[in-house]
Amino acid sequence: MTAAPRLASLIAAPPPAPGRLWLTNARVFDGTGAAPRDGSAVLVADGRIERVGDARDGAPEGARVLDLEGRTLMPGLIDAHAHVYPHVPAPAPGAEPIWPGTGSHFLAAALREALRMGITTLRDVGSYDDLVVEARQAMRYGAFRGPRLLTCARIISATAPGGRWFQGMYREADGADDVRRAVREQLRRGADFVKVMTTGARSVELEDPNPAQLTREEIATVVDEAHRMGYRVAAHAEGLDGTEIAIESGIDTIEHGMYLNQRPDLLERMAASGQVLVPTFGCFYGVAGAAAYDGIGPDGAPASTGEPPPTWAGMLVDLALHNLEQAGLTLEAARAAGVAIAAGHDWAPISDLGLEIVQMVHHGLSAREALVAATRTSAVALGLEDLVGTIAPGRLADLLVVDGDPLARPGVLRDSERIWLVLQLGAAVAGAALERNPVAAGAALASAL
């Protein structure tokens, strides 16, 4: 199902960059899985890719020219599973309390940083209150630049313990009629897709992944109403009971799904139907903490992830370690079954999708497969594959220039100095090249941008 053009995330897009830009002398990784092509060039016209050609073709008449000097040109990164809410520091005892509106500023800063790290599209799968739609509206009217932002508004859940933990994130609903109304309420709020808790959450000690949290009828009603209105559905799916119902009900993306290695028949069904798996290693690593990083390598070492993860309840840490093992087995089984796999970090900061890519490689994907997961397949998961995720004529010019080779070392996507340039609808909006002295950056860069 391709996204409806009325999606709020598409309506809120900034204006495209006018004119023509010839990005030349690039190593192009187009996001399709094809081998990168050296000596390539891409013509951008009025915010869209017009042509993919050869640097030897020469610049088209009237086009500005930017020589990428052999750097990697790839689609902007797409995070298919992010929780986009502010992380506001706790004041010290006796310090001034946080004002109610302060969180929105932290959220804007986080979105700017995500764009700075080459993430041009984010799918918010659950946040608090209405800060996400407020931030999206602020971006629409030029307050700041951030990624294209899709949101589910409130997550649809049964009345369950998780509602106590995530107040302002869930819309609890019981029975088919109430569930249908809940779907309509999210579309009214400006949701781009619908998310449903088919199982409990692994981060809540009073919830168990089994049995399914909603009935088969309730889940089928969510899918029926969302699809009837032209919107996609994402399922929080951990335990196999709810995961089975989600797959059989035709839900578009299966989030987590770590026990699917135990049900090859469900993986085969997903592959046949085109349903997408979003494995979300970040959340398992985050809850389990430093003990989970044994052997992952320097690009994913705890010391490079920023602040250490919080201390979780012991039973949840043990469960996260078990789920991490199962998620690794499921990634291998899904890959072998031909299931489409998208990248979703599911942890903070939202700018660190590069860590999820590194972790996916650690658990069995090739670097090329992981990069496809974070570009083309994530676009498929969002229903935006006709607009973003690949470098091809007609696609929006959401592009990333990397000073290095992410196919040889995916960890370069975590290094801000290597994120050389980020283009959004053809406009240069972030990157190390813009932060340096224009003279040092070179006359060609200054004149082209």
Tab-separated table of C-alpha atoms in Angstrom:
chain	number	residue	atom	x	y	z
A	1	MET	CA	0.000	0.000	0.000
A	2	THR	CA	1.504	3.299	-1.138
A	3	ALA	CA	1.074	6.273	1.169
A	4	ALA	CA	-1.863	8.572	0.568
A	5	PRO	CA	-0.840	12.024	-0.739
A	6	ARG	CA	-2.835	13.662	2.071
A	7	LEU	CA	-0.388	12.425	4.715
A	8	ALA	CA	0.406	15.238	7.118
A	9	SER	CA	4.120	14.441	6.878
A	10	LEU	CA	4.072	15.101	3.138
A	11	ILE	CA	1.962	18.232	3.417
A	12	ALA	CA	4.443	19.608	5.977
A	13	ALA	CA	7.451	19.265	3.646
A	14	PRO	CA	9.675	22.327	3.213
A	15	PRO	CA	9.823	23.944	-0.227
A	16	PRO	CA	12.137	22.220	-2.722
A	17	ALA	CA	15.369	23.889	-3.728
A	18	PRO	CA	14.851	25.700	-7.037
A	19	GLY	CA	17.086	25.203	-10.043
A	20	ARG	CA	19.418	22.432	-11.132
A	21	LEU	CA	22.347	20.907	-9.254
A	22	TRP	CA	24.892	18.537	-10.804
A	23	LEU	CA	26.461	16.297	-8.151
A	24	THR	CA	29.476	14.863	-9.905
A	25	ASN	CA	32.504	12.639	-9.334
A	26	ALA	CA	30.600	10.565	-6.777
A	27	ARG	CA	30.610	6.955	-5.667
A	28	VAL	CA	26.873	6.306	-5.858
A	29	PHE	CA	25.170	3.742	-3.649
A	30	ASP	CA	21.608	3.971	-4.906
A	31	GLY	CA	19.871	2.049	-2.092
A	32	THR	CA	18.565	-0.753	-4.312
A	33	GLY	CA	21.275	-3.199	-3.311
A	34	ALA	CA	23.204	-2.790	-6.542
A	35	ALA	CA	26.964	-2.402	-6.298
A	36	PRO	CA	28.140	1.200	-5.865
A	37	ARG	CA	29.216	2.987	-9.036
A	38	ASP	CA	32.352	5.110	-9.061
A	39	GLY	CA	32.649	8.153	-11.288
A	40	SER	CA	28.904	8.781	-11.252
A	41	ALA	CA	26.839	11.940	-11.277
A	42	VAL	CA	23.289	12.863	-10.289
A	43	LEU	CA	21.251	15.738	-11.655
A	44	VAL	CA	18.800	17.324	-9.216
A	45	ALA	CA	16.134	19.651	-10.571
A	46	ASP	CA	13.695	21.562	-8.371
A	47	GLY	CA	14.070	19.178	-5.481
A	48	ARG	CA	13.832	15.893	-7.385
A	49	ILE	CA	16.335	13.587	-8.997
A	50	GLU	CA	16.119	14.088	-12.743
A	51	ARG	CA	18.930	11.875	-13.976
A	52	VAL	CA	21.589	9.455	-12.764
A	53	GLY	CA	24.529	9.479	-15.110
A	54	ASP	CA	28.287	9.462	-15.545
A	55	ALA	CA	30.646	12.172	-14.367
A	56	ARG	CA	32.195	12.147	-17.843
A	57	ASP	CA	28.889	13.367	-19.289
A	58	GLY	CA	29.701	16.895	-18.190
A	59	ALA	CA	27.450	19.318	-16.388
A	60	PRO	CA	24.116	20.135	-18.002
A	61	GLU	CA	23.725	23.711	-19.164
A	62	GLY	CA	22.654	26.070	-16.404
A	63	ALA	CA	23.274	23.593	-13.567
A	64	ARG	CA	25.299	24.442	-10.509
A	65	VAL	CA	28.154	21.970	-10.084
A	66	LEU	CA	29.315	20.265	-6.912
A	67	ASP	CA	32.345	17.986	-7.229
A	68	LEU	CA	32.060	15.314	-4.524
A	69	GLU	CA	35.672	14.223	-5.094
A	70	GLY	CA	34.902	10.508	-4.892
A	71	ARG	CA	32.794	10.660	-1.753
A	72	THR	CA	29.856	8.280	-1.302
A	73	LEU	CA	26.494	9.634	-2.417
A	74	MET	CA	23.544	7.645	-1.068
A	75	PRO	CA	19.872	8.118	-0.200
A	76	GLY	CA	19.115	9.897	3.048
A	77	LEU	CA	18.723	7.486	5.945
A	78	ILE	CA	15.218	6.456	7.041
A	79	ASP	CA	14.500	5.328	10.589
A	80	ALA	CA	11.391	3.145	10.487
A	81	HIS	CA	10.999	2.840	14.272
A	82	ALA	CA	11.757	5.828	16.487
A	83	HIS	CA	10.162	7.175	19.643
A	84	VAL	CA	10.328	10.904	19.034
A	85	TYR	CA	9.944	12.608	22.384
A	86	PRO	CA	12.226	14.951	24.317
A	87	HIS	CA	14.753	13.735	26.859
A	88	VAL	CA	14.804	16.610	29.312
A	89	PRO	CA	17.511	16.559	32.006
A	90	ALA	CA	16.365	16.305	35.610
A	91	PRO	CA	17.242	19.438	37.605
A	92	ALA	CA	19.508	19.026	40.581
A	93	PRO	CA	17.809	19.166	43.977
A	94	GLY	CA	16.943	22.785	44.667
A	95	ALA	CA	17.406	23.887	41.060
A	96	GLU	CA	14.683	25.667	39.136
A	97	PRO	CA	11.936	23.228	38.047
A	98	ILE	CA	11.543	22.571	34.332
A	99	TRP	CA	8.936	24.779	32.680
A	100	PRO	CA	6.164	22.893	30.807
A	101	GLY	CA	7.240	24.114	27.356
A	102	THR	CA	10.933	23.318	27.718
A	103	GLY	CA	10.570	19.826	26.261
A	104	SER	CA	9.605	21.168	22.851
A	105	HIS	CA	12.979	22.913	22.566
A	106	PHE	CA	14.829	19.719	23.419
A	107	LEU	CA	12.763	17.868	20.832
A	108	ALA	CA	13.570	20.428	18.152
A	109	ALA	CA	17.270	20.106	18.988
A	110	ALA	CA	17.044	16.312	18.718
A	111	LEU	CA	15.332	16.530	15.332
A	112	ARG	CA	17.949	18.962	14.035
A	113	GLU	CA	20.675	16.571	15.185
A	114	ALA	CA	18.953	13.636	13.465
A	115	LEU	CA	18.968	15.557	10.192
A	116	ARG	CA	22.602	16.504	10.807
A	117	MET	CA	23.422	12.773	10.973
A	118	GLY	CA	21.857	12.106	7.589
A	119	ILE	CA	18.412	10.937	8.734
A	120	THR	CA	16.028	12.607	6.329
A	121	THR	CA	12.884	10.647	7.295
A	122	LEU	CA	11.732	9.437	10.730
A	123	ARG	CA	8.710	7.309	11.617
A	124	ASP	CA	7.541	8.074	15.147
A	125	VAL	CA	5.942	4.924	16.569
A	126	GLY	CA	4.873	6.390	19.881
A	127	SER	CA	5.497	9.614	21.767
A	128	TYR	CA	3.854	11.604	24.539
A	129	ASP	CA	0.932	13.963	24.089
A	130	ASP	CA	1.123	16.111	20.952
A	131	LEU	CA	4.717	17.335	20.894
A	132	VAL	CA	5.485	15.445	17.683
A	133	VAL	CA	2.645	16.971	15.679
A	134	GLU	CA	3.524	20.376	17.131
A	135	ALA	CA	7.162	19.943	16.078
A	136	ARG	CA	6.088	18.862	12.599
A	137	GLN	CA	3.901	21.934	12.272
A	138	ALA	CA	6.772	24.136	13.427
A	139	MET	CA	8.976	22.634	10.710
A	140	ARG	CA	6.231	23.186	8.144
A	141	TYR	CA	6.270	26.898	8.856
A	142	GLY	CA	10.035	27.230	8.904
A	143	ALA	CA	10.863	27.360	12.620
A	144	PHE	CA	13.663	24.824	12.110
A	145	ARG	CA	14.784	22.028	9.772
A	146	GLY	CA	14.458	18.392	10.700
A	147	PRO	CA	13.648	15.062	9.055
A	148	ARG	CA	10.361	14.305	7.340
A	149	LEU	CA	8.324	13.195	10.336
A	150	LEU	CA	5.628	10.534	10.272
A	151	THR	CA	3.681	9.759	13.437
A	152	CYS	CA	1.038	7.316	14.641
A	153	ALA	CA	-0.270	9.912	17.136
A	154	ARG	CA	-1.467	7.620	19.972
A	155	ILE	CA	-0.730	3.896	19.993
A	156	ILE	CA	-3.906	1.821	20.093
A	157	SER	CA	-3.807	-0.587	23.018
A	158	ALA	CA	-6.193	-2.675	25.062
A	159	THR	CA	-6.766	-1.527	28.618
A	160	ALA	CA	-3.539	-2.934	30.032
A	161	PRO	CA	-0.704	-2.231	32.500
A	162	GLY	CA	1.313	-0.420	29.838
A	163	GLY	CA	-1.215	2.391	29.911
A	164	ARG	CA	0.003	3.254	33.410
A	165	TRP	CA	3.630	3.449	32.248
A	166	PHE	CA	2.989	5.359	29.024
A	167	GLN	CA	0.307	7.892	29.852
A	168	GLY	CA	-0.190	10.237	26.948
A	169	MET	CA	1.275	7.701	24.493
A	170	TYR	CA	-1.538	5.121	24.394
A	171	ARG	CA	-5.186	5.267	23.404
A	172	GLU	CA	-6.684	2.333	25.284
A	173	ALA	CA	-9.661	0.766	23.514
A	174	ASP	CA	-11.760	-2.321	24.141
A	175	GLY	CA	-14.121	-4.007	21.712
A	176	ALA	CA	-14.395	-3.645	17.960
A	177	ASP	CA	-16.434	-0.431	17.991
A	178	ASP	CA	-14.113	1.339	20.427
A	179	VAL	CA	-11.054	0.192	18.474
A	180	ARG	CA	-12.523	1.543	15.226
A	181	ARG	CA	-13.227	4.864	16.913
A	182	ALA	CA	-9.640	4.919	18.228
A	183	VAL	CA	-8.298	4.539	14.687
A	184	ARG	CA	-10.458	7.416	13.492
A	185	GLU	CA	-9.299	9.592	16.369
A	186	GLN	CA	-5.654	9.148	15.365
A	187	LEU	CA	-6.377	10.080	11.757
A	188	ARG	CA	-8.239	13.123	13.045
A	189	ARG	CA	-5.153	14.085	15.054
A	190	GLY	CA	-2.981	13.954	11.911
A	191	ALA	CA	-1.516	10.446	12.066
A	192	ASP	CA	0.334	9.170	8.998
A	193	PHE	CA	-0.219	5.531	9.954
A	194	VAL	CA	-1.779	3.510	12.768
A	195	LYS	CA	0.113	1.546	15.389
A	196	VAL	CA	-1.446	-1.175	17.507
A	197	MET	CA	-0.176	-3.143	20.499
A	198	THR	CA	-0.904	-6.711	19.472
A	199	THR	CA	1.157	-7.864	22.471
A	200	GLY	CA	2.391	-6.368	25.717
A	201	ALA	CA	5.648	-4.417	25.931
A	202	ARG	CA	8.925	-5.981	27.054
A	203	SER	CA	9.771	-2.800	28.957
A	204	VAL	CA	6.873	-3.144	31.405
A	205	GLU	CA	7.347	-5.644	34.222
A	206	LEU	CA	3.594	-6.296	34.590
A	207	GLU	CA	3.128	-7.232	30.940
A	208	ASP	CA	3.900	-10.548	29.311
A	209	PRO	CA	4.350	-10.975	25.550
A	210	ASN	CA	1.692	-13.715	25.597
A	211	PRO	CA	-1.230	-13.994	25.184
A	212	ALA	CA	-2.184	-11.491	22.488
A	213	GLN	CA	-3.187	-8.180	24.060
A	214	LEU	CA	-6.112	-7.592	21.707
A	215	THR	CA	-8.524	-10.153	20.291
A	216	ARG	CA	-8.388	-11.300	16.702
A	217	GLU	CA	-11.570	-9.322	16.001
A	218	GLU	CA	-10.151	-6.149	17.521
A	219	ILE	CA	-6.899	-6.391	15.562
A	220	ALA	CA	-8.763	-7.150	12.337
A	221	THR	CA	-10.909	-4.063	12.969
A	222	VAL	CA	-7.820	-1.852	13.290
A	223	VAL	CA	-6.533	-3.134	9.964
A	224	ASP	CA	-9.911	-2.855	8.258
A	225	GLU	CA	-10.504	0.745	9.292
A	226	ALA	CA	-6.965	1.955	8.613
A	227	HIS	CA	-6.697	0.264	5.235
A	228	ARG	CA	-10.206	1.410	4.292
A	229	MET	CA	-9.038	4.967	4.793
A	230	GLY	CA	-5.763	4.409	2.931
A	231	TYR	CA	-3.361	4.230	5.881
A	232	ARG	CA	-0.796	1.619	6.811
A	233	VAL	CA	-0.654	-0.276	10.107
A	234	ALA	CA	2.333	-1.136	12.314
A	235	ALA	CA	2.113	-3.832	14.988
A	236	HIS	CA	4.035	-3.950	18.226
A	237	ALA	CA	4.537	-7.708	18.129
A	238	GLU	CA	6.631	-9.669	20.603
A	239	GLY	CA	4.856	-12.809	21.782
A	240	LEU	CA	3.986	-15.298	19.070
A	241	ASP	CA	0.238	-15.281	19.732
A	242	GLY	CA	-0.138	-11.608	18.885
A	243	THR	CA	2.492	-11.762	16.154
A	244	GLU	CA	0.594	-14.546	14.410
A	245	ILE	CA	-2.649	-12.572	14.496
A	246	ALA	CA	-0.859	-9.452	13.234
A	247	ILE	CA	0.593	-11.307	10.258
A	248	GLU	CA	-2.614	-13.145	9.441
A	249	SER	CA	-4.621	-9.898	9.700
A	250	GLY	CA	-2.454	-8.247	7.050
A	251	ILE	CA	-0.677	-5.676	9.204
A	252	ASP	CA	1.930	-3.946	7.062
A	253	THR	CA	4.945	-3.866	9.384
A	254	ILE	CA	5.865	-6.177	12.251
A	255	GLU	CA	7.847	-4.289	14.882
A	256	HIS	CA	10.309	-6.359	16.972
A	257	GLY	CA	8.978	-9.858	16.150
A	258	MET	CA	11.984	-11.416	17.855
A	259	TYR	CA	10.485	-14.880	18.366
A	260	LEU	CA	9.624	-15.398	14.704
A	261	ASN	CA	12.611	-17.726	14.295
A	262	GLN	CA	10.426	-20.258	16.129
A	263	ARG	CA	7.715	-20.007	13.447
A	264	PRO	CA	9.225	-20.398	9.970
A	265	ASP	CA	5.707	-20.655	8.556
A	266	LEU	CA	4.977	-17.081	9.638
A	267	LEU	CA	8.208	-15.825	8.079
A	268	GLU	CA	7.279	-17.546	4.827
A	269	ARG	CA	3.883	-15.881	4.954
A	270	MET	CA	5.464	-12.472	5.526
A	271	ALA	CA	7.800	-12.970	2.586
A	272	ALA	CA	4.941	-13.990	0.315
A	273	SER	CA	2.733	-11.048	1.327
A	274	GLY	CA	5.457	-8.385	1.351
A	275	GLN	CA	5.066	-7.569	5.034
A	276	VAL	CA	8.110	-5.855	6.519
A	277	LEU	CA	10.002	-6.834	9.674
A	278	VAL	CA	11.591	-4.054	11.758
A	279	PRO	CA	13.923	-5.916	14.173
A	280	THR	CA	14.854	-2.971	16.492
A	281	PHE	CA	18.086	-4.210	18.080
A	282	GLY	CA	18.574	-0.848	19.766
A	283	CYS	CA	15.896	-1.427	22.386
A	284	PHE	CA	17.286	-4.811	23.417
A	285	TYR	CA	20.796	-3.420	23.744
A	286	GLY	CA	19.475	-0.375	25.548
A	287	VAL	CA	17.533	-2.249	28.219
A	288	ALA	CA	20.195	-4.943	28.674
A	289	GLY	CA	22.968	-2.393	29.084
A	290	ALA	CA	26.710	-2.862	28.728
A	291	ALA	CA	26.574	-6.641	29.283
A	292	ALA	CA	24.947	-7.028	25.868
A	293	TYR	CA	27.852	-5.484	23.970
A	294	ASP	CA	30.334	-8.309	24.346
A	295	GLY	CA	32.076	-8.760	21.005
A	296	ILE	CA	30.142	-6.210	18.975
A	297	GLY	CA	33.247	-4.267	17.966
A	298	PRO	CA	34.424	-0.665	18.249
A	299	ASP	CA	31.630	0.944	16.248
A	300	GLY	CA	29.022	-0.401	18.663
A	301	ALA	CA	30.963	-0.343	21.904
A	302	PRO	CA	29.126	1.141	24.908
A	303	ALA	CA	31.733	3.894	25.194
A	304	SER	CA	30.666	5.214	21.783
A	305	THR	CA	26.919	5.286	22.408
A	306	GLY	CA	26.894	8.435	24.515
A	307	GLU	CA	25.320	8.302	27.943
A	308	PRO	CA	25.127	4.803	29.438
A	309	PRO	CA	21.704	3.141	29.360
A	310	PRO	CA	19.548	3.523	32.457
A	311	THR	CA	19.419	0.784	35.057
A	312	TRP	CA	16.335	-1.328	34.431
A	313	ALA	CA	14.588	-3.823	36.684
A	314	GLY	CA	16.617	-7.035	36.872
A	315	MET	CA	13.936	-9.199	35.304
A	316	LEU	CA	13.709	-6.815	32.333
A	317	VAL	CA	17.485	-6.884	31.835
A	318	ASP	CA	17.423	-10.688	31.768
A	319	LEU	CA	14.491	-10.635	29.363
A	320	ALA	CA	16.285	-8.147	27.103
A	321	LEU	CA	19.345	-10.412	26.907
A	322	HIS	CA	17.097	-13.324	25.960
A	323	ASN	CA	15.220	-11.190	23.427
A	324	LEU	CA	18.492	-10.014	21.909
A	325	GLU	CA	19.542	-13.611	21.339
A	326	GLN	CA	16.160	-14.405	19.802
A	327	ALA	CA	16.239	-11.271	17.637
A	328	GLY	CA	19.588	-12.343	16.207
A	329	LEU	CA	18.208	-15.758	15.323
A	330	THR	CA	15.122	-14.156	13.792
A	331	LEU	CA	17.181	-11.759	11.671
A	332	GLU	CA	19.069	-14.704	10.184
A	333	ALA	CA	15.868	-16.699	9.641
A	334	ALA	CA	14.022	-13.751	8.112
A	335	ARG	CA	16.906	-13.025	5.771
A	336	ALA	CA	16.970	-16.666	4.654
A	337	ALA	CA	13.188	-16.653	4.124
A	338	GLY	CA	13.321	-13.534	1.970
A	339	VAL	CA	11.429	-11.275	4.378
A	340	ALA	CA	11.833	-7.555	3.763
A	341	ILE	CA	13.865	-6.071	6.646
A	342	ALA	CA	13.815	-2.386	7.589
A	343	ALA	CA	15.974	-0.487	10.071
A	344	GLY	CA	14.557	1.058	13.235
A	345	HIS	CA	16.764	2.175	16.113
A	346	ASP	CA	14.070	2.247	18.844
A	347	TRP	CA	16.369	3.999	21.310
A	348	ALA	CA	17.858	7.363	22.137
A	349	PRO	CA	19.268	9.497	20.769
A	350	ILE	CA	17.112	9.483	17.663
A	351	SER	CA	20.131	10.680	15.674
A	352	ASP	CA	21.985	7.357	16.099
A	353	LEU	CA	20.444	5.162	13.407
A	354	GLY	CA	24.041	4.370	12.474
A	355	LEU	CA	24.300	2.258	15.616
A	356	GLU	CA	21.320	0.144	14.528
A	357	ILE	CA	22.983	-0.390	11.157
A	358	VAL	CA	26.182	-1.540	12.882
A	359	GLN	CA	24.200	-3.877	15.112
A	360	MET	CA	22.319	-5.385	12.170
A	361	VAL	CA	25.640	-6.141	10.514
A	362	HIS	CA	26.910	-7.674	13.737
A	363	HIS	CA	23.872	-9.976	13.798
A	364	GLY	CA	24.199	-11.298	10.282
A	365	LEU	CA	23.383	-8.803	7.554
A	366	SER	CA	26.035	-7.673	5.134
A	367	ALA	CA	26.808	-3.969	5.199
A	368	ARG	CA	25.044	-3.606	1.855
A	369	GLU	CA	21.923	-5.333	3.191
A	370	ALA	CA	21.904	-3.169	6.305
A	371	LEU	CA	22.192	0.011	4.237
A	372	VAL	CA	19.332	-1.132	2.013
A	373	ALA	CA	17.328	-1.789	5.189
A	374	ALA	CA	17.951	1.824	6.266
A	375	THR	CA	17.040	3.285	2.873
A	376	ARG	CA	14.856	1.450	0.339
A	377	THR	CA	13.214	-1.090	2.665
A	378	SER	CA	12.493	1.492	5.342
A	379	ALA	CA	10.837	3.559	2.614
A	380	VAL	CA	8.734	0.512	1.709
A	381	ALA	CA	7.795	0.078	5.378
A	382	LEU	CA	6.514	3.663	5.427
A	383	GLY	CA	4.765	3.394	2.065
A	384	LEU	CA	7.049	6.095	0.641
A	385	GLU	CA	9.095	3.972	-1.762
A	386	ASP	CA	7.930	6.044	-4.749
A	387	LEU	CA	9.340	9.179	-3.127
A	388	VAL	CA	12.434	8.345	-1.080
A	389	GLY	CA	14.871	5.564	-0.210
A	390	THR	CA	16.598	5.166	-3.574
A	391	ILE	CA	18.536	7.325	-5.999
A	392	ALA	CA	16.466	7.150	-9.169
A	393	PRO	CA	14.753	9.603	-11.526
A	394	GLY	CA	11.603	11.038	-10.008
A	395	ARG	CA	12.578	10.484	-6.389
A	396	LEU	CA	12.823	13.378	-3.966
A	397	ALA	CA	16.390	14.612	-3.631
A	398	ASP	CA	16.835	13.587	0.005
A	399	LEU	CA	20.501	12.670	-0.233
A	400	LEU	CA	23.500	11.997	1.965
A	401	VAL	CA	27.163	12.535	1.079
A	402	VAL	CA	29.528	10.489	3.249
A	403	ASP	CA	33.238	11.194	3.482
A	404	GLY	CA	34.139	7.517	3.574
A	405	ASP	CA	32.789	4.135	2.581
A	406	PRO	CA	29.840	2.907	4.701
A	407	LEU	CA	29.912	-0.389	2.796
A	408	ALA	CA	33.395	-1.096	4.114
A	409	ARG	CA	32.833	0.482	7.530
A	410	PRO	CA	29.182	1.190	8.438
A	411	GLY	CA	30.333	2.942	11.604
A	412	VAL	CA	31.266	6.030	9.574
A	413	LEU	CA	27.549	6.848	9.690
A	414	ARG	CA	27.988	7.522	13.432
A	415	ASP	CA	30.790	10.044	12.876
A	416	SER	CA	29.466	13.569	12.380
A	417	GLU	CA	32.697	14.634	10.675
A	418	ARG	CA	32.076	11.967	8.035
A	419	ILE	CA	28.524	13.163	7.367
A	420	TRP	CA	29.835	15.596	4.795
A	421	LEU	CA	26.576	16.946	3.369
A	422	VAL	CA	22.845	16.335	3.804
A	423	LEU	CA	20.417	17.457	1.120
A	424	GLN	CA	16.685	17.720	1.721
A	425	LEU	CA	14.565	18.195	-1.398
A	426	GLY	CA	17.746	19.306	-3.105
A	427	ALA	CA	18.665	21.924	-0.520
A	428	ALA	CA	21.925	21.574	1.388
A	429	VAL	CA	20.736	21.693	4.993
A	430	ALA	CA	23.423	20.092	7.172
A	431	GLY	CA	26.818	18.463	7.217
A	432	ALA	CA	30.455	18.981	8.029
A	433	ALA	CA	31.036	20.816	4.753
A	434	LEU	CA	28.620	23.567	5.774
A	435	GLU	CA	30.141	23.895	9.223
A	436	ARG	CA	33.654	24.542	8.008
A	437	ASN	CA	35.060	27.811	6.738
A	438	PRO	CA	33.653	28.295	3.216
A	439	VAL	CA	37.117	29.188	1.939
A	440	ALA	CA	38.562	25.970	3.334
A	441	ALA	CA	35.618	24.055	1.941
A	442	GLY	CA	36.551	25.224	-1.513
A	443	ALA	CA	35.188	27.646	-4.051
A	444	ALA	CA	33.247	24.905	-5.835
A	445	LEU	CA	31.252	24.064	-2.719
A	446	ALA	CA	30.576	27.712	-1.942
A	447	SER	CA	29.335	28.472	-5.458
A	448	ALA	CA	27.240	25.329	-5.784
A	449	LEU	CA	25.438	25.739	-2.492
